[in-house]
Amino acid sequence: MRLSFQRAIFASCVLLAGAPAASADIFEPLFTATRVVGAVQVVRPGREPEPMRIDHSYPYGTRILVPDATTMTNGVPAAPCEAYIELARDFRFRLGRGTDATVLDMTVGDADDRTEVKVFDVKRGVVNTFITANTQKTGSAIGDALVDKNLSAIVVKTPVGECTRLSQRNEVRVTADPAAPGFCSATFTTQNGTMEINGPQFAIKDMKRNAAVMISGNPEQTSISTVNGEYVVSFEKGADAEERVLFKARCIGKIWRQYAEVGGRMAVAVMVYYPRGNNYEMKSYHYLEGQTNVGMWTSVAAAVSGEHSALAVSEDLAGASGGEEEEWNPDADSGDSGDGDEWNPDDSEDGGDSGDDAFGDDNFDFGW
């Protein structure tokens, strides 16, 4: 008993002495492979591909290639290829079969201003998060600062958006389209965790548990559709405003981008489809990057079905633009930026026809 007591005292002293250093750094200098199934390959910076080894540590900047295959035992399928890695005790991840991802260190700052950020740059495949670090704020200045560090410590980057402020169990699945180079789809799913997603001209904040969204496209266009749950999607609306939409089942948002031949300015067009019975409520607007003037059309009950083609939508909008209905003004009541004013046709009677053309004399063709 005496020996055990002495060891306990010694361990406590070591733990207390090391506490400041442990609190300063969230992650280990290297990440570790804790489980490897199948012929998983790693490509360390400046090195040739090599087999990933269990309990082996790798530097940040290492690319991980998981075969899109299933292991065989005595000629019988046994288990899908996968790799588990650990960045720290509270930050563990699974890379599923068919994954091509690079683990990067994007830490910035020094000393007290140092912010640790590790990035999973996912070209294709699936990444599951197992984050048990504390992400619940209690009102303590020191404790809440640590929570913010934990929430900002991991980024899962995909070709269509970045996943941030991750907690607990989540999944990011990226599928490339071999028939359309540069086009891919990503499904972001919260299990018992939370996340946020940020992309060009849109953001999805505070996705709670059991929610899922599919985002697909390329640099010229983005499509956002609900898979499960509810969440608010904020669409950029000119230089200093946003359109907040409560996404539920069957909601679809689309963003088109095109650069002017003269001046090179980017024009952005946004359409949001919201189900109402067998039809769709719709809002649409467009603007030039960096400009505050926004051109807008609104169709009160656009019957959009099938593939929701931009041509069909534009024809409907063209008919609505000459109508006599009262013009919809998103700033008439509570504005665009206040809490709780996201567009939800089930709770409002927004309607109208058209706004001013924000494109001026520039000629943009979005294929409508």
Coordinates of C-alpha atoms in Angstrom, one line a residue, residues 16-208:
L16 CA 0.2 18.8 -12.4
A17 CA 3.7 19.8 -13.7
G18 CA 2.7 18.9 -17.2
A19 CA -0.8 20.5 -17.2
P20 CA 0.2 23.8 -18.7
A21 CA 2.0 22.2 -21.6
A22 CA -0.9 19.8 -22.2
S23 CA -3.4 22.6 -22.3
A24 CA -1.3 24.6 -24.7
D25 CA -1.3 21.9 -27.4
I26 CA -4.3 20.0 -28.5
F27 CA -2.6 17.6 -30.9
E28 CA 0.4 15.4 -31.0
P29 CA 3.3 16.4 -33.4
L30 CA 2.5 13.4 -35.5
F31 CA -0.8 11.5 -36.1
T32 CA -1.0 7.7 -35.6
A33 CA -2.6 4.9 -37.5
T34 CA -4.5 2.8 -34.9
R35 CA -6.2 0.3 -37.2
V36 CA -5.6 -0.6 -40.9
V37 CA -7.7 -3.0 -42.9
G38 CA -6.6 -3.9 -46.4
A39 CA -3.8 -2.4 -48.6
V40 CA -4.0 1.2 -47.4
Q41 CA -1.3 3.4 -48.8
V42 CA 0.3 6.5 -47.4
V43 CA 2.3 9.1 -49.3
R44 CA 4.5 11.2 -47.0
P45 CA 5.7 14.6 -48.2
G46 CA 8.5 14.0 -50.7
R47 CA 8.3 10.2 -50.5
E48 CA 7.0 7.4 -52.6
P49 CA 3.7 5.5 -51.7
E50 CA 4.1 2.9 -49.0
P51 CA 1.8 0.6 -47.0
M52 CA 0.2 2.2 -43.9
R53 CA 1.4 0.5 -40.8
I54 CA -0.6 0.1 -37.6
D55 CA 0.7 2.0 -34.5
H56 CA 3.0 4.0 -36.8
S57 CA 3.1 7.8 -36.7
Y58 CA 3.1 10.0 -39.8
P59 CA 3.8 13.7 -40.4
Y60 CA 1.1 16.2 -41.4
G61 CA 1.0 16.6 -45.1
T62 CA 0.6 12.8 -45.5
R63 CA -1.8 11.6 -48.1
I64 CA -3.9 8.5 -47.3
L65 CA -5.2 6.2 -50.1
V66 CA -7.8 3.6 -49.0
P67 CA -8.6 1.1 -51.8
D68 CA -12.2 0.9 -52.9
A69 CA -12.2 -2.8 -52.2
T70 CA -13.1 -5.5 -49.6
T71 CA -10.6 -7.8 -48.0
M72 CA -11.0 -11.5 -48.6
T73 CA -10.5 -14.5 -46.3
N74 CA -10.4 -17.9 -47.8
G75 CA -12.0 -16.5 -50.9
V76 CA -14.9 -15.0 -48.9
P77 CA -15.4 -11.2 -48.5
A78 CA -14.4 -10.3 -45.0
A79 CA -14.2 -6.6 -44.4
P80 CA -14.1 -3.3 -46.3
C81 CA -10.7 -1.6 -46.5
E82 CA -10.4 1.3 -44.0
A83 CA -8.0 3.2 -41.8
Y84 CA -8.4 4.6 -38.3
I85 CA -6.1 7.5 -37.3
E86 CA -5.7 9.4 -34.1
L87 CA -4.6 13.1 -33.9
A88 CA -5.0 13.1 -30.2
R89 CA -6.8 11.0 -27.6
D90 CA -10.0 13.1 -28.1
F91 CA -9.7 13.4 -31.9
R92 CA -10.1 10.1 -33.8
F93 CA -11.2 9.5 -37.4
R94 CA -12.1 6.7 -39.7
L95 CA -11.3 6.8 -43.4
G96 CA -13.6 4.5 -45.3
R97 CA -12.9 2.5 -48.5
G98 CA -12.3 4.5 -51.6
T99 CA -11.0 7.5 -49.7
D100 CA -8.3 9.9 -51.0
A101 CA -7.5 12.4 -48.3
T102 CA -4.5 14.4 -47.1
V103 CA -4.1 15.4 -43.4
L104 CA -2.7 18.9 -43.2
D105 CA -1.5 21.1 -40.4
M106 CA -2.9 24.6 -40.9
T107 CA -2.0 26.0 -37.4
V108 CA -1.5 29.7 -37.3
G109 CA 0.1 32.1 -34.8
D110 CA 2.6 31.7 -32.0
A111 CA 2.5 31.4 -28.2
D112 CA -0.8 32.7 -26.7
D113 CA -2.0 33.7 -30.2
R114 CA -1.5 30.2 -31.6
T115 CA -4.6 28.5 -33.1
E116 CA -4.2 24.8 -33.9
V117 CA -6.1 23.7 -37.0
K118 CA -5.8 20.3 -38.7
V119 CA -7.5 19.8 -42.1
F120 CA -8.7 16.7 -43.8
D121 CA -8.6 17.6 -47.5
V122 CA -10.9 15.0 -49.0
K123 CA -10.9 14.4 -52.8
R124 CA -13.2 11.4 -52.6
G125 CA -14.4 8.8 -50.1
V126 CA -15.7 9.0 -46.5
V127 CA -14.4 10.4 -43.3
N128 CA -16.1 9.6 -39.9
T129 CA -15.3 11.8 -36.9
F130 CA -15.1 10.5 -33.3
I131 CA -14.5 13.7 -31.3
T132 CA -14.8 13.4 -27.6
A133 CA -13.2 16.8 -26.7
N134 CA -15.3 19.1 -24.5
T135 CA -17.6 21.2 -26.7
Q136 CA -20.1 22.4 -24.1
K137 CA -19.7 25.9 -22.8
T138 CA -20.4 26.6 -19.1
G139 CA -19.8 30.3 -18.8
S140 CA -16.3 30.0 -17.5
A141 CA -14.0 32.3 -19.5
I142 CA -11.1 29.8 -19.5
G143 CA -13.3 26.7 -20.1
D144 CA -15.3 28.4 -22.9
A145 CA -12.0 29.5 -24.6
L146 CA -10.9 25.9 -24.6
V147 CA -14.3 24.8 -26.1
D148 CA -13.8 27.3 -28.9
K149 CA -10.3 25.9 -29.6
N150 CA -11.7 22.4 -29.7
L151 CA -14.5 23.4 -32.1
S152 CA -12.2 25.3 -34.5
A153 CA -9.5 22.6 -34.4
I154 CA -10.8 20.3 -37.2
V155 CA -11.8 21.2 -40.7
V156 CA -13.0 18.7 -43.3
K157 CA -12.5 20.2 -46.7
T158 CA -14.3 19.0 -49.8
P159 CA -14.5 20.4 -53.3
V160 CA -18.0 21.9 -52.6
G161 CA -17.6 23.2 -49.0
E162 CA -15.7 23.0 -45.7
C163 CA -17.1 21.3 -42.6
T164 CA -16.2 23.1 -39.4
R165 CA -17.1 23.3 -35.6
L166 CA -17.3 19.5 -35.4
S167 CA -18.3 17.6 -32.3
Q168 CA -18.8 13.9 -31.5
R169 CA -19.8 11.6 -34.4
N170 CA -20.3 12.9 -37.9
E171 CA -19.8 11.7 -41.5
V172 CA -18.6 13.5 -44.6
R173 CA -18.9 11.5 -47.9
V174 CA -17.5 12.8 -51.2
T175 CA -18.3 11.2 -54.6
A176 CA -16.7 12.4 -57.8
D177 CA -18.4 12.1 -61.1
P178 CA -15.9 10.4 -63.6
A179 CA -18.1 11.5 -66.5
A180 CA -18.0 15.2 -65.5
P181 CA -14.5 16.3 -64.5
G182 CA -14.6 18.8 -61.7
F183 CA -18.1 17.9 -60.6
C184 CA -18.7 16.1 -57.3
S185 CA -21.3 15.6 -54.6
A186 CA -20.8 15.6 -50.8
T187 CA -23.2 14.4 -48.1
F188 CA -22.7 15.9 -44.7
T189 CA -24.4 13.9 -41.9
T190 CA -24.6 14.5 -38.2
Q191 CA -25.1 11.4 -36.1
N192 CA -25.0 12.4 -32.4
G193 CA -22.8 15.4 -33.2
T194 CA -22.9 18.9 -34.7
M195 CA -21.3 20.7 -37.5
E196 CA -21.3 23.8 -39.7
I197 CA -20.7 24.0 -43.5
N198 CA -19.3 26.9 -45.4
G199 CA -19.0 27.3 -49.1
P200 CA -18.9 30.0 -51.8
Q201 CA -22.0 32.2 -51.4
F202 CA -23.6 30.0 -48.7
A203 CA -23.3 28.8 -45.1
I204 CA -25.2 26.2 -43.0
K205 CA -24.9 26.9 -39.3
D206 CA -25.7 24.7 -36.2
M207 CA -26.6 21.4 -37.9
K208 CA -27.9 19.4 -35.0

